[in-house]
PDB file of C-alpha atoms and ligand atoms in Angstrom:
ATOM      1  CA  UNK A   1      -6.790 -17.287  -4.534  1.00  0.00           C
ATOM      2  CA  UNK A   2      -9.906 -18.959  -3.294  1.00  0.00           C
ATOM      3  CA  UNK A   3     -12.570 -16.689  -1.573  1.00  0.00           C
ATOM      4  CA  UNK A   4     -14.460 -18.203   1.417  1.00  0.00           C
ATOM      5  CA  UNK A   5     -17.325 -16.167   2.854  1.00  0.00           C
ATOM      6  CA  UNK A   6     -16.368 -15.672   7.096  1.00  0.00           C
ATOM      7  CA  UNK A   7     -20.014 -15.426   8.331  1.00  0.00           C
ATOM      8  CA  UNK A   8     -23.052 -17.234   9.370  1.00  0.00           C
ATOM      9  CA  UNK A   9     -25.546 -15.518   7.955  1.00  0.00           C
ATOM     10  CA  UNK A  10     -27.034 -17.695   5.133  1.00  0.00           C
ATOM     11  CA  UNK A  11     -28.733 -14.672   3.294  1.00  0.00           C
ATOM     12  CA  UNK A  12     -24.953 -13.546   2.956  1.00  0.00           C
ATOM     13  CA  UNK A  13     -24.122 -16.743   2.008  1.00  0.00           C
ATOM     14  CA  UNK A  14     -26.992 -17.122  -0.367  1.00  0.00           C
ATOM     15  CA  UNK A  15     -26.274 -14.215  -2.083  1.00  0.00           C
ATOM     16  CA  UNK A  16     -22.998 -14.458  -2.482  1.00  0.00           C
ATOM     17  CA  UNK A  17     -23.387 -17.692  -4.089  1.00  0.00           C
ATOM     18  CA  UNK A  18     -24.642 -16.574  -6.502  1.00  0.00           C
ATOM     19  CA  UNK A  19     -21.728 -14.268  -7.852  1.00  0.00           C
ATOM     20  CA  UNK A  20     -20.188 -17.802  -8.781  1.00  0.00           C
ATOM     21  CA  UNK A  21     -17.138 -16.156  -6.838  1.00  0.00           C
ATOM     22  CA  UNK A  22     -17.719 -18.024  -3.426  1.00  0.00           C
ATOM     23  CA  UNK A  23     -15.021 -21.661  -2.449  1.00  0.00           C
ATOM     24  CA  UNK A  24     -16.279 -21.812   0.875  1.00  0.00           C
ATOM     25  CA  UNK A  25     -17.455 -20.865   4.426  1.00  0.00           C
ATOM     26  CA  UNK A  26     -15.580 -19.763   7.487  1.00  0.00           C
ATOM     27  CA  UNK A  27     -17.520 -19.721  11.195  1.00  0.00           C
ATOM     28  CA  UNK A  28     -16.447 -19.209  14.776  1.00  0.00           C
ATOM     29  CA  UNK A  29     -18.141 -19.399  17.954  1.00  0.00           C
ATOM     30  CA  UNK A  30     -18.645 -15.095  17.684  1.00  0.00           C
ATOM     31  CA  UNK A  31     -20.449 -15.409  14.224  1.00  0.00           C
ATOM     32  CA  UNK A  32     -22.175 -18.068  15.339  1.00  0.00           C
ATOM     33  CA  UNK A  33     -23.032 -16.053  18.551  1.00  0.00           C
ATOM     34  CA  UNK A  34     -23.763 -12.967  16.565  1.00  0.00           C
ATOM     35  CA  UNK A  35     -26.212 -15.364  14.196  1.00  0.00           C
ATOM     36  CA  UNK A  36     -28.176 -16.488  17.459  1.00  0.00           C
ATOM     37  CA  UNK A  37     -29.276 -19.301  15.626  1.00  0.00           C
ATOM     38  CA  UNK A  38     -28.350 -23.323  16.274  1.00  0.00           C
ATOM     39  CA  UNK A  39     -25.106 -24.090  15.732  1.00  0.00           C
ATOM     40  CA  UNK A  40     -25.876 -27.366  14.058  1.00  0.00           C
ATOM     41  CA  UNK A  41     -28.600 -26.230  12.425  1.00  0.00           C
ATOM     42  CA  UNK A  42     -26.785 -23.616  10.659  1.00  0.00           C
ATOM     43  CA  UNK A  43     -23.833 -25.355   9.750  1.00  0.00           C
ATOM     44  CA  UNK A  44     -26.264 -28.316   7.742  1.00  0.00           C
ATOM     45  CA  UNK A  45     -27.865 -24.966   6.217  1.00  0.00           C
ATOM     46  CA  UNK A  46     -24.765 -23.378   5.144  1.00  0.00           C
ATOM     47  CA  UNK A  47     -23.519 -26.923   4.029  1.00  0.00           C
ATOM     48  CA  UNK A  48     -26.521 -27.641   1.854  1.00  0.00           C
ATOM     49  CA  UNK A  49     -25.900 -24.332   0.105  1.00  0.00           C
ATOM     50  CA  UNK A  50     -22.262 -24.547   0.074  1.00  0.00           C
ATOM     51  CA  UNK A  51     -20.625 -27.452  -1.961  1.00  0.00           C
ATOM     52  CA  UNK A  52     -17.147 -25.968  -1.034  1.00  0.00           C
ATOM     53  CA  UNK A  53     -15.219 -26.334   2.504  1.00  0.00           C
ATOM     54  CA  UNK A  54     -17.795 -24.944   5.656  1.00  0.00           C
ATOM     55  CA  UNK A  55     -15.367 -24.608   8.775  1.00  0.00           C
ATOM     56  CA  UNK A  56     -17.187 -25.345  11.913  1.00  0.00           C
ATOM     57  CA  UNK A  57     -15.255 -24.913  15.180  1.00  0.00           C
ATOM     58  CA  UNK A  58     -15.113 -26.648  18.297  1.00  0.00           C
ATOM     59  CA  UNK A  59     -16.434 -25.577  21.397  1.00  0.00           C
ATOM     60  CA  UNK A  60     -14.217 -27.619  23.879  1.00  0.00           C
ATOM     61  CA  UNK A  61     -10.551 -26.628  24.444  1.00  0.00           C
ATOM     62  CA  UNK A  62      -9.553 -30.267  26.267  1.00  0.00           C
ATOM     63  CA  UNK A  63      -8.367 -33.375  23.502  1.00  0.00           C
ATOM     64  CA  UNK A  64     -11.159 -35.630  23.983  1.00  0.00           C
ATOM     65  CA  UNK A  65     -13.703 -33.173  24.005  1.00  0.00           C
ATOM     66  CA  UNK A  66     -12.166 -31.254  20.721  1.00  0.00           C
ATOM     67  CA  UNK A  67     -11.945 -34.852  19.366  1.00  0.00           C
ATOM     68  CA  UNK A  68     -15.330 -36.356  20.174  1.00  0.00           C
ATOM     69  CA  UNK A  69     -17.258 -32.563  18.868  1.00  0.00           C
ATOM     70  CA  UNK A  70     -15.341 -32.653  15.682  1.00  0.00           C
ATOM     71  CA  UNK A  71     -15.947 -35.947  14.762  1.00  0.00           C
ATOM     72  CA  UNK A  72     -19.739 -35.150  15.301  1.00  0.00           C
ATOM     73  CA  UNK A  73     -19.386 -31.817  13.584  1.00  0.00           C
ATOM     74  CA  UNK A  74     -17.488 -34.005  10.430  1.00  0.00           C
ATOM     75  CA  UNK A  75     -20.331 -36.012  10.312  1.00  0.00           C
ATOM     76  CA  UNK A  76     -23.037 -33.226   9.711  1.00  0.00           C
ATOM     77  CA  UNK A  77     -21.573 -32.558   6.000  1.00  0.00           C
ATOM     78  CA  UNK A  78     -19.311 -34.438   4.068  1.00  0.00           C
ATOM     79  CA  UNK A  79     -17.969 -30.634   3.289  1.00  0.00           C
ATOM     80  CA  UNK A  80     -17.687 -29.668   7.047  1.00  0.00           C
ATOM     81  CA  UNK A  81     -13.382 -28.440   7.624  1.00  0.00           C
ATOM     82  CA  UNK A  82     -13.474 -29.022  11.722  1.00  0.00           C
ATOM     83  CA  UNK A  83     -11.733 -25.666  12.655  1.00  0.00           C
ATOM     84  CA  UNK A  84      -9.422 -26.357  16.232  1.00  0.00           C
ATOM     85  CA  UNK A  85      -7.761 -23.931  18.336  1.00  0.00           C
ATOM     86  CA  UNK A  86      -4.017 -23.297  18.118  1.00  0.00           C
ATOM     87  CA  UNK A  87      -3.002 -25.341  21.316  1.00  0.00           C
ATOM     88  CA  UNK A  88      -1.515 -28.357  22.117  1.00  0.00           C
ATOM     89  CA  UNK A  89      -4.259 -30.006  22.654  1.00  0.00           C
ATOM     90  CA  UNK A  90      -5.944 -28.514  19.265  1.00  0.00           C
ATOM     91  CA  UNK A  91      -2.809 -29.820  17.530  1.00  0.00           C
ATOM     92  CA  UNK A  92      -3.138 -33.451  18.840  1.00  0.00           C
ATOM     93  CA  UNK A  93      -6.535 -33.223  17.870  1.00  0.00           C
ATOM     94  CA  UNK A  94      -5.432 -31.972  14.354  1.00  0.00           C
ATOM     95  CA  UNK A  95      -3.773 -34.801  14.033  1.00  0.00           C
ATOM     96  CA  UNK A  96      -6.270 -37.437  14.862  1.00  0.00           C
ATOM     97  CA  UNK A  97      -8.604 -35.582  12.563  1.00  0.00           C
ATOM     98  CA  UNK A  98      -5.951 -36.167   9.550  1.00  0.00           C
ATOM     99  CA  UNK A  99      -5.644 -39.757  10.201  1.00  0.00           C
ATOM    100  CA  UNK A 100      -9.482 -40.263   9.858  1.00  0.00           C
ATOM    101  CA  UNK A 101      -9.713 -38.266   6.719  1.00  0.00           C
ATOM    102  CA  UNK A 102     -11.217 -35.412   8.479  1.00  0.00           C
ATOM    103  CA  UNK A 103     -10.340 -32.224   7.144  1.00  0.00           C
ATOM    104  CA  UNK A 104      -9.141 -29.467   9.881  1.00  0.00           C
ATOM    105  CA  UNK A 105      -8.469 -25.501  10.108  1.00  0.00           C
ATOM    106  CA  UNK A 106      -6.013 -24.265  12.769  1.00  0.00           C
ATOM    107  CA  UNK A 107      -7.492 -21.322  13.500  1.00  0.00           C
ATOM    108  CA  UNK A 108      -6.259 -18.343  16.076  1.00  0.00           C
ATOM    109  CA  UNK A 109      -2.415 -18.506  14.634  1.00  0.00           C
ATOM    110  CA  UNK A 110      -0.663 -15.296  15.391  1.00  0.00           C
ATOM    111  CA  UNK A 111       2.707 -16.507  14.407  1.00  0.00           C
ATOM    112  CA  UNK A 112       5.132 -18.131  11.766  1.00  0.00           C
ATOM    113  CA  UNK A 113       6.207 -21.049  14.507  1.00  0.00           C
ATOM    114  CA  UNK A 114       2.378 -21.808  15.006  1.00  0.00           C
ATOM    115  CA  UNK A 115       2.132 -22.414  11.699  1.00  0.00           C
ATOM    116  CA  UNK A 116       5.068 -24.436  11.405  1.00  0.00           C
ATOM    117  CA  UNK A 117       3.520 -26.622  14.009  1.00  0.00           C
ATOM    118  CA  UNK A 118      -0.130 -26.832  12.302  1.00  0.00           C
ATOM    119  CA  UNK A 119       1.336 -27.969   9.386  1.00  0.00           C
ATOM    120  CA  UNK A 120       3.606 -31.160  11.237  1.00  0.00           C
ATOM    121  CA  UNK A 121      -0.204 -31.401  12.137  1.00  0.00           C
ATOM    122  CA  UNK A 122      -1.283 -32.206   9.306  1.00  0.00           C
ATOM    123  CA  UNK A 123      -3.524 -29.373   8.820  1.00  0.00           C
ATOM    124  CA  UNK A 124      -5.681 -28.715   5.879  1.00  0.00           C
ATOM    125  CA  UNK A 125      -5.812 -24.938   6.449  1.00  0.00           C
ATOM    126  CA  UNK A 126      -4.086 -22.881   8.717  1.00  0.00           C
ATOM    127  CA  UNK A 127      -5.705 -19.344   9.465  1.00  0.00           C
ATOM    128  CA  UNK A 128      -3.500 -16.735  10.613  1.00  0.00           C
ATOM    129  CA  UNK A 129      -5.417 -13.824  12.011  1.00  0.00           C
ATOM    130  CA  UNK A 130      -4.108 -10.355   9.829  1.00  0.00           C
ATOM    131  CA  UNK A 131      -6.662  -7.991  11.561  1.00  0.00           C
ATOM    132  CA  UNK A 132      -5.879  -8.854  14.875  1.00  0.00           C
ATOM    133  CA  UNK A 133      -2.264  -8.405  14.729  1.00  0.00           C
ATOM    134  CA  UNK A 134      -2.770  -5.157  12.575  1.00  0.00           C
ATOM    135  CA  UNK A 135      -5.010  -4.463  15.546  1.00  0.00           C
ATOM    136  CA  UNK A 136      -1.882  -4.431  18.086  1.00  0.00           C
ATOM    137  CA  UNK A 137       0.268  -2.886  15.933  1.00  0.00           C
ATOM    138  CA  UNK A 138       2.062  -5.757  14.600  1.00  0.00           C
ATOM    139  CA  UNK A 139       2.343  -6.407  10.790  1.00  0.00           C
ATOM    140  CA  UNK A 140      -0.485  -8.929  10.137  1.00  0.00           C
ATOM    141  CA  UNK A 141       0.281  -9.420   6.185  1.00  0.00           C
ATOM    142  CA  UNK A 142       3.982 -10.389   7.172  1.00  0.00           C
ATOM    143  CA  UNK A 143       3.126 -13.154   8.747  1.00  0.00           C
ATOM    144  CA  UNK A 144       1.829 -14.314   5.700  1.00  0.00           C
ATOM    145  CA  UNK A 145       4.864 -13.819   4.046  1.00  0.00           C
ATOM    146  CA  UNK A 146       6.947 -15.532   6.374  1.00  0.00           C
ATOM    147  CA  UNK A 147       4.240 -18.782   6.358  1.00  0.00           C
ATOM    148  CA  UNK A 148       4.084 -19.103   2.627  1.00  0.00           C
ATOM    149  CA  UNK A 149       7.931 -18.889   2.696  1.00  0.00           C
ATOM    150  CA  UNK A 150       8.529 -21.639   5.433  1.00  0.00           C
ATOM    151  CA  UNK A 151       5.704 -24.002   3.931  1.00  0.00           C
ATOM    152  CA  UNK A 152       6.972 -23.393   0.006  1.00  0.00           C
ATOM    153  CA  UNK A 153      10.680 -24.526   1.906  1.00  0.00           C
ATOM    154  CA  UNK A 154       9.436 -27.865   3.055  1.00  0.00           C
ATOM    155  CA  UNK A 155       6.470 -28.139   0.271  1.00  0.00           C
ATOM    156  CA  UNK A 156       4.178 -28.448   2.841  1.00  0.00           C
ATOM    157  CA  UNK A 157       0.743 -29.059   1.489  1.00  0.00           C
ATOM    158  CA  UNK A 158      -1.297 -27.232   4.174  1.00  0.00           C
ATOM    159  CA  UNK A 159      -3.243 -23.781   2.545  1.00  0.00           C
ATOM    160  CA  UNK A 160      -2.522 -21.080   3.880  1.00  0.00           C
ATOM    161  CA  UNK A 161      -6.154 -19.363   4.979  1.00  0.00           C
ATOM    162  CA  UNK A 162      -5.817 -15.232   5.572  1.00  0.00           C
ATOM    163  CA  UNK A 163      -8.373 -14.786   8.258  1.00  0.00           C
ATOM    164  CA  UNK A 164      -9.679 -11.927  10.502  1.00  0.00           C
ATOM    165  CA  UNK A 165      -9.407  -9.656   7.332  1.00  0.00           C
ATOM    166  CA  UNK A 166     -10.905  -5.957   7.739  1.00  0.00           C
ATOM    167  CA  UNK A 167     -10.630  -4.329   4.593  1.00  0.00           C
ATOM    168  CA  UNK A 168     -10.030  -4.389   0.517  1.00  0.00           C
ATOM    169  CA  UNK A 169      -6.455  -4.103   0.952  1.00  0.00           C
ATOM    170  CA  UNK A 170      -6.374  -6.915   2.834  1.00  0.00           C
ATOM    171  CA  UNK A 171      -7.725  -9.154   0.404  1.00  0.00           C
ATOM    172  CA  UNK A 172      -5.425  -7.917  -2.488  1.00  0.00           C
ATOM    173  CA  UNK A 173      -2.182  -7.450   0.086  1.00  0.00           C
ATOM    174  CA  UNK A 174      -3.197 -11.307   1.269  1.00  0.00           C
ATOM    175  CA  UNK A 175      -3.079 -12.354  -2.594  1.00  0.00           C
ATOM    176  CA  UNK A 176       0.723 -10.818  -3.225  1.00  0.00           C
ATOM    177  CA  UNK A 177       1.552 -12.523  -0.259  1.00  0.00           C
ATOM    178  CA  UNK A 178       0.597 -15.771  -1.960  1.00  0.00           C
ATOM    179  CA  UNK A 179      -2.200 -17.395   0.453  1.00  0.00           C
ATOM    180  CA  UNK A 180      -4.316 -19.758  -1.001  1.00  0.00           C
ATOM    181  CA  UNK A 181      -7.692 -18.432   0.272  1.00  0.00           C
ATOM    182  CA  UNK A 182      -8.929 -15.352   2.061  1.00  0.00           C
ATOM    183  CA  UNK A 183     -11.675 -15.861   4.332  1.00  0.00           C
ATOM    184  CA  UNK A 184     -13.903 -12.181   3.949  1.00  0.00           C
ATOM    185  CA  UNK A 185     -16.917 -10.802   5.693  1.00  0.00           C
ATOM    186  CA  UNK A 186     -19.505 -10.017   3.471  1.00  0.00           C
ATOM    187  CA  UNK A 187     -19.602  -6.242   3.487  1.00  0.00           C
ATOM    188  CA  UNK A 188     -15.708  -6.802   2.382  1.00  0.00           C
ATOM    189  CA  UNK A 189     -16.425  -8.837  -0.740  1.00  0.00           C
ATOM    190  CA  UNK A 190     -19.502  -6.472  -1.654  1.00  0.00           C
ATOM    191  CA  UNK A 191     -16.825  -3.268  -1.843  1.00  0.00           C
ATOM    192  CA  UNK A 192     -14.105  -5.919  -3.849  1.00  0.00           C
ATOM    193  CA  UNK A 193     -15.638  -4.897  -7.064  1.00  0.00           C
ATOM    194  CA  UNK A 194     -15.890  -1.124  -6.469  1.00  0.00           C
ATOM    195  CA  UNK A 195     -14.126   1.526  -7.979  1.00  0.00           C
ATOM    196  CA  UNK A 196     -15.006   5.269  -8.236  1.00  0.00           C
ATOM    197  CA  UNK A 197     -13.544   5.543 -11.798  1.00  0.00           C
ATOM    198  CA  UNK A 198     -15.232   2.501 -12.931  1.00  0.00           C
ATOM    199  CA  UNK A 199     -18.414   4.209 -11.655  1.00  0.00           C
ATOM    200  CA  UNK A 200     -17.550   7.481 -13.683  1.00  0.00           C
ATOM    201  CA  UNK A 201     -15.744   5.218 -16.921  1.00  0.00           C
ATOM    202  CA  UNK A 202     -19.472   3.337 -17.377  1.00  0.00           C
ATOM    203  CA  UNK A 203     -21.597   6.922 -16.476  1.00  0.00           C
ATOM    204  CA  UNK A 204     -19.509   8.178 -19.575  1.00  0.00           C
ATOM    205  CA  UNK A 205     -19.605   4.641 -21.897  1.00  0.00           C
ATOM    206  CA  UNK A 206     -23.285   4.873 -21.653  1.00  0.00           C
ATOM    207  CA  UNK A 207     -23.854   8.756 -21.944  1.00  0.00           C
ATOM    208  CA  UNK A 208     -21.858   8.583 -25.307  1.00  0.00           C
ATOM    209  CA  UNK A 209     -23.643   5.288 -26.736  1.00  0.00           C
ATOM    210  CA  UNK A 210     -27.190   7.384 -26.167  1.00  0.00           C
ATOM    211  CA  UNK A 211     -25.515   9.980 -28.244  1.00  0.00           C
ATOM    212  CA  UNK A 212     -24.876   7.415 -31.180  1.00  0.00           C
ATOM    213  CA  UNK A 213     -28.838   6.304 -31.443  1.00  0.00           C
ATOM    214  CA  UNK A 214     -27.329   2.736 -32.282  1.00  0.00           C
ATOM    215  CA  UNK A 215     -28.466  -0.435 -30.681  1.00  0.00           C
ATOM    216  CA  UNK A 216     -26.553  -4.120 -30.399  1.00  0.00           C
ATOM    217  CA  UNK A 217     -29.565  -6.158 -30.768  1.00  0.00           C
TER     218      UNK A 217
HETATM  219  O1  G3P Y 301     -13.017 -16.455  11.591  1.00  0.00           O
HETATM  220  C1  G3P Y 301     -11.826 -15.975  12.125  1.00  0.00           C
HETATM  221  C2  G3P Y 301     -11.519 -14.525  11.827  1.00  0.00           C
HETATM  222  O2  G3P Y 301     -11.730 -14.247  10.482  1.00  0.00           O
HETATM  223  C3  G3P Y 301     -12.070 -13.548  12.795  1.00  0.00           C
HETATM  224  O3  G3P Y 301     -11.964 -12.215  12.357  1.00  0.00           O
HETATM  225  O4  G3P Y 301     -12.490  -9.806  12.551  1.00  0.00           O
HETATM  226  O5  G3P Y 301     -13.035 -11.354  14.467  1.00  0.00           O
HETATM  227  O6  G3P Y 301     -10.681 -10.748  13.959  1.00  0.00           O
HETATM  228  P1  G3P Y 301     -12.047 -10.972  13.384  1.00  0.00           P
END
C-alpha cells in the first residue's frame, strides 16, 4: 500500500521524506486553510520536494470553473493529481481532466455508488472519507471493502485512496481492506512504527549486549 502524507505543512513533508516511506501528498482547502500560506505557492513547494502524486483541489464547485482551476493547478507540477469534488459537475470535470492526460482524485466519496461513478470517470484516485463516516456512526472501512470489491469486478483501474484516516488502525484496517494508498496526517505515520514491547524488547537487547563487553566493529 502506498503512503501519501495528507497535510500542507512542508516541514511534515520534509521530514517525512526522508523515512524513504512517503508516495505522495494529499491537500484540501482546510489544510491549506490551516497552513495560511499561498495555495500556489505551497503546492510548487510541496511538488519540488515531492516526486510522487501532490493532490491539489479545486476551489470552484461549477464545470468551467473546476475545469479552467485544474488545468492551471496541472500546470504548476507535472506531479500535481487535480483533486474534484464528488458532484456532477466534479465528475464531468473528471472526465475532461482524463482526456487531457490530467491526473484527478475524487475526493469527498461517502459511498460505494460514488465510487462506481468516479471510476466511469475515469478517475485516477478515488478517496473515500473512513473518519467521517466512522464519525456518524457508519462503518467507514466497509466502504472500502465494498469499493475494492466492485472495482476488482469490472478491473477498473482507478486506486482506491483511504482518506480522512484518524488513527493506526486505520491505516492497517485500510491495508486488509486492499486500498492502494492511505492518505495519513503526520502525527498518524509518526505513531505507525510504535510499539510498547518493541520499546521494552530493544531496552532489554541492549541491557544484555552491555553485559557481554563485546563490540561489532
Ligand atoms: O484530505 C481529505 C481527508 O483526508 C480529510 O480528513 O480528518 O478532515 O476528515 P478529515
Amino acid at each position: 500500500m502506498k503512503f501519501f502524507v495528507d497535510t500542507a505543512e512542508v516541514d511534515d513533508i520534509r521530514e517525512l521524506m526522508e523515512t524513504g516511506l512517503l508516495d505522495g501528498v494529499t491537500t484540501n482547502p482546510s489544510l491549506i486553510a490551516k497552513s495560511g500560506r499561498n495555495f500556489l505557492d505551497v503546492v510548487k513547494e510541496i511538488c519540488a520536494i515531492v516526486p510522487g502524486p501532490v493532490s491539489a483541489e479545486v476551489a470552484a464547485t461549477d464545470l468551467a470553473g473546476m475545469i479552467a482551476e485544474g488545468e492551471h493547478l496541472a500546470g504548476l507540477a507535472e506531479n500535481v493529481v487535480v483533486k474534484l469534488p464528488l458532484t456532477w459537475d466534479g465528475l464531468k470535470a473528471c472526465r475532461h481532466m482524463t482526456s487531457k492526460g490530467i491526473k484527478t482524485n475524487v475526493t469527498l466519496c461517502f459511498s460505494a455508488n460514488q465510487a462506481l461513478l468516479a471510476a466511469k470517470a475515469g478517475a485516477t484516485y478515488i478517496s473515500p472519507f473512513i473518519g467521517r463516516l466512522d464519525d456518524i456512526n457508519l462503518e467507514g472501512m466497509q466502504l472500502i471493502e465494498d469499493i475494492r470489491t466492485i472495482y476488482d469486478n469490472y478491473a477498473y483501474a482507478t486506486e482506491i485512496l483511504a482518506a480522512s484516516i484518524r488513527g493506526v488502525n486505520h491505516v492497517s484496517q485500510a491495508a486488509i481492506a486492499g486500498a492502494d494508498v492511505a492518505t495519513i496526517p503526520p502525527e498518524v505515520i509518526r505513531k505507525l512504527v510504535s510499539h510498547p514491547l518493541t520499546d521494552k524488547g530493544l531496552a532489554g537487547f541492549v541491557a544484555d549486549w552491555k553485559k557481554t563487553g563485546q563490540s561489532i566493529l
